[in-house]
CSV table of C-alpha atoms in Angstrom, one decimal:
chain,number,residue,atom,x,y,z
P,1,UNK,CA,-110.0,36.8,-45.2
P,2,UNK,CA,-108.9,37.1,-48.8
P,3,UNK,CA,-111.3,38.3,-51.4
P,4,UNK,CA,-111.4,37.0,-55.0
P,5,UNK,CA,-114.1,38.8,-57.1
P,6,UNK,CA,-113.8,36.3,-60.0
P,7,UNK,CA,-114.2,33.2,-57.9
P,8,UNK,CA,-117.3,31.1,-58.8
P,9,UNK,CA,-118.5,28.2,-56.6
P,10,UNK,CA,-118.0,24.9,-58.3
P,11,UNK,CA,-121.8,24.3,-58.7
P,12,UNK,CA,-122.5,27.8,-60.0
P,13,UNK,CA,-123.0,28.1,-63.8
P,14,UNK,CA,-120.3,30.3,-65.2
P,15,UNK,CA,-122.7,32.7,-66.9
P,16,UNK,CA,-124.3,33.7,-63.6
P,17,UNK,CA,-123.1,36.9,-61.8
P,18,UNK,CA,-121.3,36.1,-58.5
P,19,UNK,CA,-123.1,37.6,-55.6
P,20,UNK,CA,-120.3,37.7,-53.1
P,21,UNK,CA,-116.5,38.3,-53.1
P,22,UNK,CA,-115.9,35.6,-50.6
P,23,UNK,CA,-114.1,32.7,-52.4
P,24,UNK,CA,-116.1,29.6,-53.1
P,25,UNK,CA,-119.3,31.1,-51.6
P,26,UNK,CA,-122.5,31.9,-53.3
P,27,UNK,CA,-125.7,32.7,-51.2
P,28,UNK,CA,-127.9,30.9,-53.7
P,29,UNK,CA,-126.2,27.6,-52.7
P,30,UNK,CA,-126.1,28.1,-49.0
P,31,UNK,CA,-128.1,25.9,-46.7
P,32,UNK,CA,-131.8,26.7,-46.4
P,33,UNK,CA,-132.9,26.6,-42.8
P,34,UNK,CA,-136.5,27.7,-43.1
P,35,UNK,CA,-139.3,29.5,-44.9
P,36,UNK,CA,-141.6,31.8,-42.9
P,37,UNK,CA,-144.9,30.7,-44.5
P,38,UNK,CA,-146.4,30.5,-41.0
P,39,UNK,CA,-146.5,34.3,-40.7
P,40,UNK,CA,-149.4,36.3,-42.2
P,41,UNK,CA,-148.9,38.4,-45.3
P,42,UNK,CA,-149.5,42.2,-45.0
P,43,UNK,CA,-153.1,42.7,-46.3
P,44,UNK,CA,-153.4,44.3,-49.7
P,45,UNK,CA,-155.5,47.1,-48.3
P,46,UNK,CA,-152.4,48.1,-46.2
P,47,UNK,CA,-150.2,48.3,-49.3
P,48,UNK,CA,-151.8,51.2,-51.2
P,49,UNK,CA,-150.3,54.7,-51.2
P,50,UNK,CA,-152.9,56.3,-48.8
P,51,UNK,CA,-152.5,53.5,-46.3
P,52,UNK,CA,-148.8,53.8,-46.4
P,53,UNK,CA,-149.0,57.6,-45.9
P,54,UNK,CA,-151.2,57.1,-42.9
P,55,UNK,CA,-148.9,54.4,-41.4
P,56,UNK,CA,-145.8,56.6,-41.6
P,57,UNK,CA,-147.7,59.6,-40.2
P,58,UNK,CA,-148.9,57.6,-37.3
P,59,UNK,CA,-146.5,54.6,-36.8
P,60,UNK,CA,-147.4,51.8,-34.5
P,61,UNK,CA,-145.3,50.5,-31.6
P,62,UNK,CA,-142.9,48.0,-33.2
P,63,UNK,CA,-139.3,46.8,-33.2
P,64,UNK,CA,-137.1,46.1,-36.2
P,65,UNK,CA,-136.2,42.4,-36.4
P,66,UNK,CA,-132.8,42.9,-38.0
P,67,UNK,CA,-130.4,45.7,-37.0
P,68,UNK,CA,-126.8,44.6,-37.5
P,69,UNK,CA,-124.8,41.9,-39.4
P,70,UNK,CA,-121.6,40.3,-38.0
P,71,UNK,CA,-118.8,42.6,-39.3
P,72,UNK,CA,-116.5,41.6,-42.1
P,73,UNK,CA,-114.0,44.5,-41.5
P,74,UNK,CA,-112.4,46.4,-38.7
P,75,UNK,CA,-112.9,49.8,-40.4
P,76,UNK,CA,-114.9,52.6,-38.7
P,77,UNK,CA,-118.6,52.7,-39.3
P,78,UNK,CA,-119.9,55.2,-41.9
P,79,UNK,CA,-123.4,56.6,-42.2
P,80,UNK,CA,-125.3,55.8,-45.4
P,81,UNK,CA,-128.8,55.9,-46.8
P,82,UNK,CA,-130.8,54.0,-49.4
P,83,UNK,CA,-134.1,54.9,-51.1
P,84,UNK,CA,-136.8,52.2,-50.9
P,85,UNK,CA,-138.8,53.4,-54.0
P,86,UNK,CA,-142.4,52.2,-54.2
P,87,UNK,CA,-143.6,52.8,-57.7
P,88,UNK,CA,-147.3,53.6,-57.9
P,89,UNK,CA,-148.6,51.2,-60.4
P,90,UNK,CA,-151.8,49.2,-60.2
P,91,UNK,CA,-150.2,47.5,-57.3
P,92,UNK,CA,-147.1,49.1,-55.7
P,93,UNK,CA,-143.8,47.8,-56.9
P,94,UNK,CA,-140.4,48.0,-55.3
P,95,UNK,CA,-137.7,49.4,-57.6
P,96,UNK,CA,-134.4,47.6,-57.1
P,97,UNK,CA,-131.0,47.7,-58.8
P,98,UNK,CA,-128.3,45.2,-59.6
P,99,UNK,CA,-124.9,46.6,-58.8
P,100,UNK,CA,-122.1,46.2,-61.3
P,101,UNK,CA,-119.4,43.7,-60.6
P,102,UNK,CA,-116.5,46.2,-60.5
P,103,UNK,CA,-117.8,48.0,-57.4
P,104,UNK,CA,-115.7,47.6,-54.2
P,105,UNK,CA,-118.7,47.0,-51.9
P,106,UNK,CA,-121.5,44.5,-52.5
P,107,UNK,CA,-120.7,44.1,-56.2
P,108,UNK,CA,-123.2,42.2,-58.3
P,109,UNK,CA,-125.8,42.2,-55.6
P,110,UNK,CA,-129.4,43.3,-55.7
P,111,UNK,CA,-129.7,46.7,-53.8
P,112,UNK,CA,-131.7,49.8,-53.3
P,113,UNK,CA,-130.2,52.9,-54.8
P,114,UNK,CA,-128.1,54.6,-52.2
P,115,UNK,CA,-124.7,55.1,-50.7
P,116,UNK,CA,-122.5,56.8,-48.1
P,117,UNK,CA,-123.9,60.0,-46.6
P,118,UNK,CA,-121.9,63.2,-47.5
P,119,UNK,CA,-121.3,66.1,-45.2
P,120,UNK,CA,-123.3,68.2,-47.7
P,121,UNK,CA,-126.4,66.0,-47.3
P,122,UNK,CA,-128.9,67.6,-44.9
P,123,UNK,CA,-130.2,64.3,-43.7
P,124,UNK,CA,-130.7,60.7,-44.7
P,125,UNK,CA,-133.5,61.5,-47.1
P,126,UNK,CA,-131.4,64.1,-48.9
P,127,UNK,CA,-128.6,61.5,-49.2
P,128,UNK,CA,-131.0,58.8,-50.5
P,129,UNK,CA,-132.5,61.2,-53.1
P,130,UNK,CA,-129.1,62.4,-54.3
P,131,UNK,CA,-127.8,58.8,-54.6
P,132,UNK,CA,-130.9,57.7,-56.5
P,133,UNK,CA,-130.5,60.5,-58.9
P,134,UNK,CA,-126.8,59.8,-59.4
P,135,UNK,CA,-127.2,56.0,-59.8
P,136,UNK,CA,-130.4,55.6,-61.7
P,137,UNK,CA,-131.3,59.1,-62.8
P,138,UNK,CA,-134.5,59.2,-60.7
P,139,UNK,CA,-135.6,62.9,-60.6
P,140,UNK,CA,-136.6,63.9,-57.0
P,141,UNK,CA,-139.6,65.6,-58.4
P,142,UNK,CA,-141.1,62.2,-59.0
P,143,UNK,CA,-140.5,61.1,-55.4
P,144,UNK,CA,-142.6,61.6,-52.3
P,145,UNK,CA,-140.7,60.6,-49.1
P,146,UNK,CA,-142.9,58.9,-46.6
P,147,UNK,CA,-140.4,58.3,-43.8
P,148,UNK,CA,-137.5,56.2,-42.6
P,149,UNK,CA,-137.0,52.8,-41.0
P,150,UNK,CA,-134.5,52.0,-38.2
P,151,UNK,CA,-130.9,51.9,-39.3
P,152,UNK,CA,-129.4,48.6,-40.6
P,153,UNK,CA,-125.6,48.1,-40.1
P,154,UNK,CA,-124.0,45.9,-42.8
P,155,UNK,CA,-121.1,43.6,-42.3
P,156,UNK,CA,-119.0,46.2,-44.2
P,157,UNK,CA,-119.9,48.7,-41.4
P,158,UNK,CA,-122.2,51.0,-43.3
P,159,UNK,CA,-125.0,52.3,-40.9
P,160,UNK,CA,-127.8,52.5,-43.4
P,161,UNK,CA,-131.0,54.5,-43.0
P,162,UNK,CA,-133.8,53.2,-45.3
P,163,UNK,CA,-135.8,56.1,-46.7
P,164,UNK,CA,-139.2,54.8,-47.9
P,165,UNK,CA,-140.8,56.8,-50.7
P,166,UNK,CA,-143.6,56.7,-53.3
P,167,UNK,CA,-142.5,57.2,-56.9
P,168,UNK,CA,-144.8,58.3,-59.8
P,169,UNK,CA,-145.1,55.7,-62.6
P,170,UNK,CA,-144.1,58.2,-65.3
P,171,UNK,CA,-140.5,58.6,-64.0
P,172,UNK,CA,-137.6,57.9,-66.4
P,173,UNK,CA,-134.4,56.1,-65.4
P,174,UNK,CA,-130.9,56.6,-66.7
P,175,UNK,CA,-128.6,54.0,-65.1
P,176,UNK,CA,-125.0,55.0,-64.2
P,177,UNK,CA,-123.0,52.4,-66.1
P,178,UNK,CA,-120.2,52.3,-63.5
P,179,UNK,CA,-122.6,51.5,-60.6
P,180,UNK,CA,-125.8,49.9,-61.9
P,181,UNK,CA,-126.0,47.0,-64.3
P,182,UNK,CA,-129.8,46.7,-64.2
P,183,UNK,CA,-133.0,48.1,-62.6
P,184,UNK,CA,-136.2,46.2,-62.2
P,185,UNK,CA,-139.5,46.1,-60.2
P,186,UNK,CA,-140.9,43.5,-57.8
P,187,UNK,CA,-144.5,43.7,-56.6
P,188,UNK,CA,-144.7,44.9,-53.0
P,189,UNK,CA,-147.3,42.3,-52.1
P,190,UNK,CA,-144.9,39.5,-53.1
P,191,UNK,CA,-142.2,40.9,-50.8
P,192,UNK,CA,-144.6,41.6,-47.9
P,193,UNK,CA,-145.6,37.9,-47.9
P,194,UNK,CA,-143.3,35.9,-45.6
P,195,UNK,CA,-144.1,32.7,-47.5
P,196,UNK,CA,-141.4,34.2,-49.9
P,197,UNK,CA,-138.9,34.9,-47.1
P,198,UNK,CA,-136.3,32.2,-47.0
P,199,UNK,CA,-133.8,31.8,-44.2
P,200,UNK,CA,-130.2,30.8,-45.0
P,201,UNK,CA,-127.2,30.2,-42.9
P,202,UNK,CA,-123.5,29.4,-43.3
P,203,UNK,CA,-120.4,29.3,-41.0
P,204,UNK,CA,-117.5,31.6,-42.1
P,205,UNK,CA,-114.3,31.5,-40.0
P,206,UNK,CA,-116.2,30.1,-37.1
P,207,UNK,CA,-118.9,32.7,-37.2
P,208,UNK,CA,-122.4,31.6,-38.1
P,209,UNK,CA,-124.0,34.1,-40.5
P,210,UNK,CA,-127.7,34.0,-41.2
P,211,UNK,CA,-129.7,36.0,-43.7
P,212,UNK,CA,-133.0,36.3,-45.6
P,213,UNK,CA,-133.5,35.8,-49.3
P,214,UNK,CA,-136.5,36.7,-51.4
P,215,UNK,CA,-135.9,35.3,-54.9
P,216,UNK,CA,-138.1,36.9,-57.5
P,217,UNK,CA,-138.6,35.0,-60.8
P,218,UNK,CA,-139.0,37.5,-63.6
P,219,UNK,CA,-139.9,35.3,-66.6
P,220,UNK,CA,-136.9,33.0,-67.1
P,221,UNK,CA,-134.6,35.2,-65.0
P,222,UNK,CA,-134.2,34.9,-61.2
P,223,UNK,CA,-133.4,38.0,-59.2
P,224,UNK,CA,-131.8,36.8,-55.9
P,225,UNK,CA,-132.7,39.4,-53.3
P,226,UNK,CA,-130.7,38.7,-50.2
P,227,UNK,CA,-128.5,40.1,-47.4
P,228,UNK,CA,-128.9,43.7,-46.3
P,229,UNK,CA,-131.6,44.4,-49.0
P,230,UNK,CA,-133.7,41.5,-47.9
P,231,UNK,CA,-133.1,42.4,-44.2
P,232,UNK,CA,-134.4,45.9,-44.8
P,233,UNK,CA,-137.4,44.6,-46.6
P,234,UNK,CA,-138.1,42.2,-43.7
P,235,UNK,CA,-138.0,45.2,-41.4
P,236,UNK,CA,-140.5,46.9,-43.7
P,237,UNK,CA,-142.7,43.8,-43.4
P,238,UNK,CA,-142.5,44.0,-39.6
P,239,UNK,CA,-143.4,47.7,-39.7
P,240,UNK,CA,-146.4,47.2,-41.9
P,241,UNK,CA,-147.7,44.2,-40.1
P,242,UNK,CA,-147.3,45.6,-36.6
């Protein structure tokens, strides 16, 4: 399948950042097949720092809903890790980034800070902390790692370990201009409410691909959270609601 990073779907305004390198495809325009408003939201009492510490210390019996996307490539899988940073404001907020458009993988998309695990990384948490410091300047001294979620394998064959952590609100960010175009926060209760979990689907080369999207309206700007990032957030929802 050929990739054209400059392709815009015909119905996409030219000033919007493309969220996929697939020609004539934009996830914002894909068919909506459902919204999970029938599922209960995670109670607010379960979303404070102490409740999350307890949940990760004594996890329930549960299963991740999403583990692997249909592959886009024949290359070998590679271990990776992302930090799922929960900023301790009046209500917890998830810190997310928008990747720059010149990156080879997942350019322009909303993502957690993270990347490929290096041989020097002691474990997934060390990888996630290192990548977060490199990408957004997040000092590990402001981070309290709570634990990990099951791996999520992307269509580009990264086997990603999500590392969930609390972040003090007095942290300072310094974005890497090559990797990160923007950083923003989304309230955790919004993301842990399935009424905001949209299901989309499209057929590509005879393969049906389905994904979640959790669009967040920040004033006049929409942050379209979808794909692997939304999938890992959906798994976090399943973990916290189990």
